[in-house]
mmCIF file of C-alpha atoms and ligand atoms in Angstrom:
data_model
loop_
_atom_site.group_PDB
_atom_site.id
_atom_site.type_symbol
_atom_site.label_atom_id
_atom_site.label_comp_id
_atom_site.label_asym_id
_atom_site.label_seq_id
_atom_site.Cartn_x
_atom_site.Cartn_y
_atom_site.Cartn_z
ATOM 1 C CA UNK L 293 1.513 25.008 -5.056
ATOM 2 C CA UNK L 294 -1.410 23.435 -8.363
ATOM 3 C CA UNK L 295 -3.182 21.554 -6.672
ATOM 4 C CA UNK L 296 -5.820 19.928 -8.664
ATOM 5 C CA UNK L 297 -8.606 17.763 -7.526
ATOM 6 C CA UNK L 298 -10.160 15.003 -9.737
ATOM 7 C CA UNK L 299 -13.164 14.135 -8.144
ATOM 8 C CA UNK L 300 -17.679 13.191 -9.221
ATOM 9 C CA UNK L 301 -18.319 15.861 -6.571
ATOM 10 C CA UNK L 302 -16.812 18.683 -7.478
ATOM 11 C CA UNK L 303 -19.286 20.535 -4.674
ATOM 12 C CA UNK L 304 -18.466 18.489 -1.754
ATOM 13 C CA UNK L 305 -15.314 21.379 -1.940
ATOM 14 C CA UNK L 306 -16.888 24.119 -2.144
ATOM 15 C CA UNK L 307 -17.531 23.923 1.700
ATOM 16 C CA UNK L 308 -13.191 23.424 1.552
ATOM 17 C CA UNK L 309 -12.431 26.091 -0.694
ATOM 18 C CA UNK L 310 -14.217 28.535 1.743
ATOM 19 C CA UNK L 311 -11.403 27.468 4.395
ATOM 20 C CA UNK L 312 -9.204 30.336 5.681
ATOM 21 C CA UNK L 313 -5.868 28.407 4.786
ATOM 22 C CA UNK L 314 -7.377 27.685 1.746
ATOM 23 C CA UNK L 315 -8.203 31.699 1.174
ATOM 24 C CA UNK L 316 -5.053 32.334 1.908
ATOM 25 C CA UNK L 317 -2.943 30.179 0.349
ATOM 26 C CA UNK L 318 -5.443 30.959 -3.080
ATOM 27 C CA UNK L 319 -3.810 34.861 -2.502
ATOM 28 C CA UNK L 320 -0.729 33.452 -1.125
ATOM 29 C CA UNK L 321 -0.700 32.594 -5.566
ATOM 30 C CA UNK L 322 -1.872 28.724 -6.047
ATOM 31 C CA UNK L 323 -4.113 27.739 -7.698
ATOM 32 C CA UNK L 324 -6.889 25.110 -7.047
ATOM 33 C CA UNK L 325 -9.174 22.774 -9.378
ATOM 34 C CA UNK L 326 -12.062 20.894 -9.306
ATOM 35 C CA UNK L 327 -12.179 18.643 -11.586
ATOM 36 C CA UNK L 328 -15.238 16.353 -12.316
ATOM 37 C CA UNK L 329 -14.484 12.952 -14.467
ATOM 38 C CA UNK L 330 -18.770 12.974 -16.175
ATOM 39 C CA UNK L 331 -17.261 16.260 -17.977
ATOM 40 C CA UNK L 332 -14.598 14.278 -19.629
ATOM 41 C CA UNK L 333 -15.881 10.561 -20.078
ATOM 42 C CA UNK L 334 -15.267 9.153 -23.062
ATOM 43 C CA UNK L 335 -18.800 7.456 -22.756
ATOM 44 C CA UNK L 336 -22.300 8.413 -22.916
ATOM 45 C CA UNK L 337 -24.807 9.702 -21.171
ATOM 46 C CA UNK L 338 -21.832 10.792 -17.922
ATOM 47 C CA UNK L 339 -20.796 7.259 -17.955
ATOM 48 C CA UNK L 340 -18.071 6.743 -15.700
ATOM 49 C CA UNK L 341 -18.007 2.933 -14.134
ATOM 50 C CA UNK L 342 -18.362 -1.068 -15.089
ATOM 51 C CA UNK L 343 -19.280 -3.850 -13.889
ATOM 52 C CA UNK L 344 -16.209 -5.850 -12.130
ATOM 53 C CA UNK L 345 -14.847 -8.592 -14.923
ATOM 54 C CA UNK L 346 -14.736 -11.579 -12.645
ATOM 55 C CA UNK L 347 -18.010 -11.048 -10.999
ATOM 56 C CA UNK L 348 -19.158 -9.850 -7.689
ATOM 57 C CA UNK L 349 -21.039 -6.740 -5.857
ATOM 58 C CA UNK L 350 -20.542 -3.294 -6.996
ATOM 59 C CA UNK L 351 -18.999 -0.877 -10.123
ATOM 60 C CA UNK L 352 -15.519 -0.180 -11.311
ATOM 61 C CA UNK L 353 -14.130 3.373 -12.443
ATOM 62 C CA UNK L 354 -12.581 2.753 -15.272
ATOM 63 C CA UNK L 355 -9.246 3.783 -16.977
ATOM 64 C CA UNK L 356 -10.539 5.040 -19.276
ATOM 65 C CA UNK L 357 -12.136 7.534 -17.593
ATOM 66 C CA UNK L 358 -10.026 8.638 -15.792
ATOM 67 C CA UNK L 359 -6.847 9.141 -18.881
ATOM 68 C CA UNK L 360 -8.924 11.535 -20.412
ATOM 69 C CA UNK L 361 -9.636 13.444 -17.640
ATOM 70 C CA UNK L 362 -5.621 13.452 -17.383
ATOM 71 C CA UNK L 363 -5.899 14.192 -20.633
ATOM 72 C CA UNK L 364 -8.094 16.614 -20.611
ATOM 73 C CA UNK L 365 -6.558 17.964 -18.136
ATOM 74 C CA UNK L 366 -2.686 18.119 -19.237
ATOM 75 C CA UNK L 367 -2.090 16.914 -22.450
ATOM 76 C CA UNK L 368 1.015 14.153 -23.060
ATOM 77 C CA UNK L 369 2.423 16.638 -19.865
ATOM 78 C CA UNK L 370 1.954 14.830 -17.080
ATOM 79 C CA UNK L 371 6.289 13.885 -16.013
ATOM 80 C CA UNK L 372 6.619 15.920 -12.798
ATOM 81 C CA UNK L 373 3.477 16.266 -11.815
ATOM 82 C CA UNK L 374 2.994 14.337 -8.512
ATOM 83 C CA UNK L 375 -0.058 12.283 -9.056
ATOM 84 C CA UNK L 376 -1.854 10.921 -6.886
ATOM 85 C CA UNK L 377 -4.924 8.109 -5.877
ATOM 86 C CA UNK L 378 -6.592 8.499 -2.626
ATOM 87 C CA UNK L 379 -7.235 3.835 -1.358
ATOM 88 C CA UNK L 380 -8.117 2.775 1.505
ATOM 89 C CA UNK L 381 -4.558 0.142 -0.080
ATOM 90 C CA UNK L 382 -2.366 3.042 -0.343
ATOM 91 C CA UNK L 383 0.829 4.483 1.602
ATOM 92 C CA UNK L 384 -0.145 5.175 5.176
ATOM 93 C CA UNK L 385 -0.820 9.108 4.695
ATOM 94 C CA UNK L 386 1.305 10.597 7.889
ATOM 95 C CA UNK L 387 2.866 14.329 9.075
ATOM 96 C CA UNK L 388 6.326 12.953 6.843
ATOM 97 C CA UNK L 389 4.172 12.922 3.677
ATOM 98 C CA UNK L 390 2.165 16.228 3.444
ATOM 99 C CA UNK L 391 5.370 17.648 3.591
ATOM 100 C CA UNK L 392 6.724 15.922 0.899
ATOM 101 C CA UNK L 393 3.840 17.189 -0.594
ATOM 102 C CA UNK L 394 3.955 20.276 0.195
ATOM 103 C CA UNK L 395 7.276 20.459 -1.524
ATOM 104 C CA UNK L 396 5.592 20.143 -4.351
ATOM 105 C CA UNK L 397 4.468 22.221 -7.258
ATOM 106 C CA UNK L 398 1.302 20.410 -9.223
ATOM 107 C CA UNK L 399 -0.155 17.722 -7.067
ATOM 108 C CA UNK L 400 -2.522 15.854 -8.817
ATOM 109 C CA UNK L 401 -5.296 13.787 -6.002
ATOM 110 C CA UNK L 402 -7.237 11.481 -7.869
ATOM 111 C CA UNK L 403 -10.311 10.454 -6.165
ATOM 112 C CA UNK L 404 -12.312 7.411 -6.463
ATOM 113 C CA UNK L 405 -16.227 5.990 -5.762
ATOM 114 C CA UNK L 406 -17.457 2.699 -6.258
ATOM 115 C CA UNK L 407 -16.088 -0.476 -4.919
ATOM 116 C CA UNK L 408 -13.426 1.007 -6.728
ATOM 117 C CA UNK L 409 -11.324 2.228 -9.473
ATOM 118 C CA UNK L 410 -9.480 -0.111 -12.540
ATOM 119 C CA UNK L 411 -5.917 -1.053 -11.406
ATOM 120 C CA UNK L 412 -4.949 -0.007 -14.526
ATOM 121 C CA UNK L 413 -4.886 3.602 -12.571
ATOM 122 C CA UNK L 414 -2.915 2.472 -10.247
ATOM 123 C CA UNK L 415 -0.619 0.983 -12.297
ATOM 124 C CA UNK L 416 0.141 3.873 -15.596
ATOM 125 C CA UNK L 417 -1.708 6.627 -14.269
ATOM 126 C CA UNK L 418 -0.406 7.540 -10.998
ATOM 127 C CA UNK L 419 2.612 8.274 -8.525
ATOM 128 C CA UNK L 420 1.473 7.200 -5.560
ATOM 129 C CA UNK L 421 -1.542 5.930 -3.902
ATOM 130 C CA UNK L 422 -1.877 6.991 -0.616
ATOM 131 C CA UNK L 423 -5.261 5.483 1.817
ATOM 132 C CA UNK L 424 -5.900 8.484 5.295
ATOM 133 C CA UNK L 425 -6.701 5.255 7.498
ATOM 134 C CA UNK L 426 -7.418 1.536 7.691
ATOM 135 C CA UNK L 427 -10.761 1.762 7.129
ATOM 136 C CA UNK L 428 -13.278 2.500 3.591
ATOM 137 C CA UNK L 429 -14.821 5.516 3.240
ATOM 138 C CA UNK L 430 -17.213 5.739 0.857
ATOM 139 C CA UNK L 431 -15.280 7.450 -1.970
ATOM 140 C CA UNK L 432 -11.584 9.201 -1.993
ATOM 141 C CA UNK L 433 -13.479 12.887 -1.508
ATOM 142 C CA UNK L 434 -13.044 13.193 1.937
ATOM 143 C CA UNK L 435 -10.095 11.974 1.404
ATOM 144 C CA UNK L 436 -8.413 14.386 -0.712
ATOM 145 C CA UNK L 437 -9.891 16.904 1.407
ATOM 146 C CA UNK L 438 -7.685 15.617 4.899
ATOM 147 C CA UNK L 439 -4.591 15.567 1.933
ATOM 148 C CA UNK L 440 -5.317 18.786 0.824
ATOM 149 C CA UNK L 441 -5.776 20.193 3.957
ATOM 150 C CA UNK L 442 -2.746 19.092 5.643
ATOM 151 C CA UNK L 443 -0.465 20.062 2.545
ATOM 152 C CA UNK L 444 -1.623 23.628 1.847
ATOM 153 C CA UNK L 445 -1.690 24.328 5.571
ATOM 154 C CA UNK L 446 1.987 24.044 5.022
ATOM 155 C CA UNK L 447 2.379 26.424 2.180
ATOM 156 C CA UNK L 448 3.817 29.384 3.484
ATOM 157 C CA UNK L 449 1.130 32.666 4.594
ATOM 158 C CA UNK L 450 -1.118 29.704 4.199
ATOM 159 C CA UNK L 451 -1.703 30.676 8.274
ATOM 160 C CA UNK L 452 -1.581 33.566 10.422
ATOM 161 C CA UNK L 453 1.386 33.890 12.372
ATOM 162 C CA UNK L 454 4.824 31.458 11.314
ATOM 163 C CA UNK L 455 5.408 30.323 13.654
ATOM 164 C CA UNK L 456 2.108 28.286 14.269
ATOM 165 C CA UNK L 457 2.874 25.471 11.821
ATOM 166 C CA UNK L 458 6.593 25.766 13.589
ATOM 167 C CA UNK L 459 6.642 23.888 16.793
ATOM 168 C CA UNK L 460 3.331 21.171 16.144
ATOM 169 C CA UNK L 461 2.833 18.264 16.142
ATOM 170 C CA UNK L 462 4.479 15.499 14.396
ATOM 171 C CA UNK L 463 7.218 18.579 12.770
ATOM 172 C CA UNK L 464 11.343 18.218 12.978
ATOM 173 C CA UNK L 465 11.104 21.207 16.007
ATOM 174 C CA UNK L 466 9.557 17.797 17.434
ATOM 175 C CA UNK L 467 11.528 15.519 16.276
ATOM 176 C CA UNK L 468 8.065 13.567 14.695
ATOM 177 C CA UNK L 469 5.963 13.874 18.016
ATOM 178 C CA UNK L 470 3.041 14.610 19.119
ATOM 179 C CA UNK L 471 2.526 18.597 20.528
ATOM 180 C CA UNK L 472 2.826 19.250 23.905
ATOM 181 C CA UNK L 473 -0.165 19.969 25.806
ATOM 182 C CA UNK L 474 -1.505 24.134 25.667
ATOM 183 C CA UNK L 475 -3.651 26.080 28.596
ATOM 184 C CA UNK L 476 -5.129 29.708 28.221
ATOM 185 C CA UNK L 477 -7.610 31.509 31.331
ATOM 186 C CA UNK L 478 -8.366 30.777 33.863
ATOM 187 C CA UNK L 479 -5.715 29.669 35.604
ATOM 188 C CA UNK L 480 -8.465 27.676 37.471
ATOM 189 C CA UNK L 481 -11.637 26.076 36.768
ATOM 190 C CA UNK L 482 -14.354 23.784 38.627
ATOM 191 C CA UNK L 483 -11.290 23.061 40.427
ATOM 192 C CA UNK L 484 -8.451 21.909 37.356
ATOM 193 C CA UNK L 485 -5.578 23.966 37.618
ATOM 194 C CA UNK L 486 -2.954 24.792 34.930
ATOM 195 C CA UNK L 487 0.908 23.414 35.801
ATOM 196 C CA UNK L 488 2.328 25.881 37.735
ATOM 197 C CA UNK L 489 5.330 26.007 35.098
ATOM 198 C CA UNK L 490 3.099 27.607 32.773
ATOM 199 C CA UNK L 491 3.025 30.766 34.751
ATOM 200 C CA UNK L 492 6.335 30.469 36.034
ATOM 201 C CA UNK L 493 6.993 33.747 32.972
ATOM 202 C CA UNK L 494 10.522 31.445 33.416
ATOM 203 C CA UNK L 495 10.632 30.206 29.395
ATOM 204 C CA UNK L 496 13.683 28.016 29.297
ATOM 205 C CA UNK L 497 11.625 26.119 32.367
ATOM 206 C CA UNK L 498 9.008 26.218 29.893
ATOM 207 C CA UNK L 499 10.566 25.270 27.126
ATOM 208 C CA UNK L 500 11.710 22.471 29.077
ATOM 209 C CA UNK L 501 8.551 21.092 30.629
ATOM 210 C CA UNK L 502 7.449 21.705 27.217
ATOM 211 C CA UNK L 503 9.696 19.048 25.454
ATOM 212 C CA UNK L 504 8.998 16.393 27.457
ATOM 213 C CA UNK L 505 5.118 16.481 27.575
ATOM 214 C CA UNK L 506 6.198 15.840 23.642
ATOM 215 C CA UNK L 507 8.032 12.812 24.270
ATOM 216 C CA UNK L 508 5.703 11.409 26.376
ATOM 217 C CA UNK L 509 2.738 11.512 24.219
ATOM 218 C CA UNK L 510 5.273 10.703 21.704
ATOM 219 C CA UNK L 511 6.612 7.038 23.877
ATOM 220 C CA UNK L 512 2.001 6.732 24.582
ATOM 221 C CA UNK L 513 1.802 6.583 20.490
ATOM 222 C CA UNK L 514 3.929 4.300 20.088
ATOM 223 C CA UNK L 515 2.279 0.814 18.185
ATOM 224 C CA UNK L 516 2.440 -1.364 20.687
ATOM 225 C CA UNK L 517 2.871 1.544 24.004
HETATM 226 N N1 ADE H 786 -11.132 6.131 -0.232
HETATM 227 C C1 ADE H 786 -11.864 5.273 0.230
HETATM 228 N N2 ADE H 786 -11.613 4.911 1.596
HETATM 229 C C2 ADE H 786 -10.358 5.389 1.456
HETATM 230 C C3 ADE H 786 -8.906 5.964 1.888
HETATM 231 N N3 ADE H 786 -9.549 5.376 3.627
HETATM 232 N N4 ADE H 786 -7.998 6.451 2.448
HETATM 233 C C4 ADE H 786 -7.686 7.192 1.364
HETATM 234 N N5 ADE H 786 -9.237 7.231 -0.142
HETATM 235 C C5 ADE H 786 -10.106 5.809 0.506
#
């Protein structure tokens, strides 16, 4: 995957890039870039924002700045590229969308800052607007990291064991339910035991128990449950 993140704070992503699964993706051929809007802004003194028309507090990221950044990176060949604006008012990010984005050969994440981003970015420059939850962050950077993390770990070779992404929370293997509980040694800790079935060695029973716990958790997470 070719993943580009546009941000005013590319250095925030140094930690992200150093994570094992991200490094694995790069080793497997993925290309990651963190691009600074300030480096391509057509305005003087690195300006990227302006006061909102109609008045009000805060500053708004300018559409010409975002367009110039995309133009510098892609020229006129944006067709077919998934360009995602991170915004609290976007489509809610979930496992289904992570799977969808992981199938894209080219993915762009646009981080906003300040009060918001000029609405013409959403209307004319991006293919998607995505939110990671119903709360407001100071900017899209952490949201972009959340999306990039969930997407990259799905790529082949990102995780050590091919199996580990297969039967995990919300996967098709679990019919979209959350994952079952895990236990490891010691079998008894402070009188807190481990379910007998997991120590039984009976794989069919273990599978059945896990599926059941997964279903229970899924039912509990349903809205209104
Ligand atoms: N930018 C600020 N808050 C956000 C959120 N909740 N999701 C995505 N982008 C954001």
